[in-house]
Amino acid sequence: MKYVSTRGQAPELGFEDVLLTGLARDGGLYVPAEIPQLSADEIRSFHDMPYEEVALRVMKPFVCPEISESDFADIIAKAYSTFRHKDIAPLVQLDKNQWILELFHGPTLAFKDVALQLLGHLFDHVLTKQGRKVTIVGATSGDTGSAAIECVRGRDCAEIFMLHPKGLVSDVQRKQMTTVMSANVHNIAVDGNFDDCQAMVKALFNDLAFRDEITLSAVNSINWARVMAQIVYYFTSAVALGAPDKQVSYSVPTGNFGDIYAGYMAQQMGLPIKQLIVATNRNDILTRVLTTGDYAIGEVSPTISPSMDIQVSSNFERLLYNLYDGNGSEVRRLMANLSQSHIFTIDGPELVKAQQIFDAVQVSEQDTEATIKAIFEQTGMLIDPHTAVGVKAASLKNTDTATPMVTLSTAHPAKFPEAVAKVTGQHPALPAHMADLFDRVEKYDRLDHDLDALKSYIRENL
Ligand SMILES: *Cc1c(COP(=O)(O)O)cnc(C)c1O
């Protein structure tokens, strides 16, 4: 498979280089040059297959033969051996036609493990083969950080620097990152919000000299391999609910547009997805762009679903590429508008197309809390606030109650215990492997929101 940049001015790359590069050199994101198609028969054959086997079949066109099929099968097996549930991503029924897809059974209790556990082993494989080492720099609104650290801790092939907005991630999220004592792990608390952190990381990538100096690499959701890994659970869940002979709908709590974009890819590959609902909290840039066409950056406002508290939704650029039929100069024009005036507008046929693919809705804090409470009262289940945003969005936007509706459950409730306890009176317990989290020692440094300070810090610590 060849990969091209959404902005059309970076060299085409193969899978291994796309994996290691992250952001393209023209500032764009890598996307596959063509979308592989799975036949209805092949999709039907996924029924009752183990998750790992479906993963191999869905991802192989993106990866093999650059990585051999047998090596890739080993990588997948290792990646998912750390999950606590044998189904990896189990479906749980809420009521007649409503389901939750639990994506939080990995080591750090959020769905990001599904992609990042795979990425860690892919990095290891490719870098060992090439005899190279990389420096990973990332920004996190909470969950990416711990999942990324967990994917490379203790490995020789990578040094990781993780930026989080100081005071704006939950205690559980911070401790999951800062209590990892491996020498190759560097946590940095930045004075600023998540978008500031993400902008610093993007600026590092755009500094080509520095980028080459430290062999910079990314595990943010701008990395194609992450989107790719997330396509898999749309297939496993839809097939469990009757696909390809029945349609299935999804509601996806969304921030950086990575998880929902993976759903769109699954649909493009042949999975009969009826509705794809973009569920946002009050940081609703995605709901606004999909309803009005204006992608206008506003102020970030903290919510009880902090992993979605962002206003710059990086993976949306991948959708632009699809909406404009792969026209890199159109994507460049829009992204230039964005960096000059903090807004771009899609209209005409592209907006219509986007609205045919996605429904979108903003869920208020009150509705999020009420949903956590209602689900607990109706089913006895505790759901986390991100999942609750998805469940509420599903009920607001569902156009056909005869089609199964799956909400992606992106975090374990114990990751956000205060929000859950406040409305249910129940304090969700951490799983056994993390029960002593609050007794572990933390280690991290603080930096100003300043690019030069970050560069010096990285140089000093390499
Ligand atoms: C990262 C995250 C999201 C948002 O995922 P995107 O791929 O950025 O849309 C939602 N919920 C939780 C718990 C997360 O960690």
Tab-separated table of C-alpha atoms and ligand atoms in Angstrom, residues 109-112 141-144 173 221 226 230 252-260 286 307-308 310 313 315 384 386-387 409-412 415-416, ligand 1:
chain	number	residue	atom	x	y	z
A	109	LEU	CA	-8.410	1.730	30.791
A	110	ALA	CA	-9.199	3.800	27.681
A	111	PHE	CA	-9.838	2.863	24.076
A	112	LYS	CA	-6.516	4.328	23.004
A	141	SER	CA	-5.604	15.675	26.853
A	142	GLY	CA	-5.398	12.772	29.277
A	143	ASP	CA	-5.714	9.295	27.824
A	144	THR	CA	-3.272	9.267	24.910
A	173	GLN	CA	-4.842	10.122	34.144
A	221	SER	CA	-3.941	10.065	16.459
A	226	ARG	CA	-3.765	4.336	15.029
A	230	GLN	CA	-9.479	1.307	15.273
A	252	VAL	CA	-18.868	7.878	18.813
A	253	PRO	CA	-17.723	10.282	21.534
A	254	THR	CA	-15.312	12.394	19.574
A	255	GLY	CA	-12.459	14.837	20.084
A	256	ASN	CA	-9.693	14.572	17.526
A	257	PHE	CA	-11.972	12.854	14.978
A	258	GLY	CA	-9.770	9.737	14.964
A	259	ASP	CA	-12.154	7.135	16.282
A	260	ILE	CA	-15.105	8.246	14.163
A	286	LEU	CA	-17.087	19.168	14.979
A	307	SER	CA	-10.439	13.777	26.722
A	308	MET	CA	-12.731	15.569	24.272
A	310	ILE	CA	-10.275	20.245	22.279
A	313	SER	CA	-9.574	18.307	15.590
A	315	ASN	CA	-8.027	14.096	11.870
A	384	ASP	CA	-17.852	7.028	32.183
A	386	HIS	CA	-17.309	10.168	27.540
A	387	THR	CA	-19.406	7.081	26.996
A	409	SER	CA	-17.464	3.092	25.331
A	410	THR	CA	-14.116	4.811	25.315
A	411	ALA	CA	-13.100	4.733	28.977
A	412	HIS	CA	-13.515	2.648	32.116
A	415	LYS	CA	-10.827	6.620	35.090
A	416	PHE	CA	-13.308	9.409	35.906
B	1	LIG	C1	-9.290	10.209	23.132
B	1	LIG	C2	-10.623	9.945	23.716
B	1	LIG	C3	-11.798	10.267	23.026
B	1	LIG	C4	-11.790	10.954	21.688
B	1	LIG	O1	-11.244	10.158	20.683
B	1	LIG	P1	-10.841	10.805	19.287
B	1	LIG	O2	-10.257	9.713	18.497
B	1	LIG	O3	-9.863	11.897	19.614
B	1	LIG	O4	-12.079	11.347	18.711
B	1	LIG	C5	-13.007	9.929	23.613
B	1	LIG	N1	-13.060	9.343	24.826
B	1	LIG	C6	-11.958	9.034	25.519
B	1	LIG	C7	-12.092	8.405	26.855
B	1	LIG	C8	-10.700	9.307	24.996
B	1	LIG	O5	-9.600	8.988	25.691
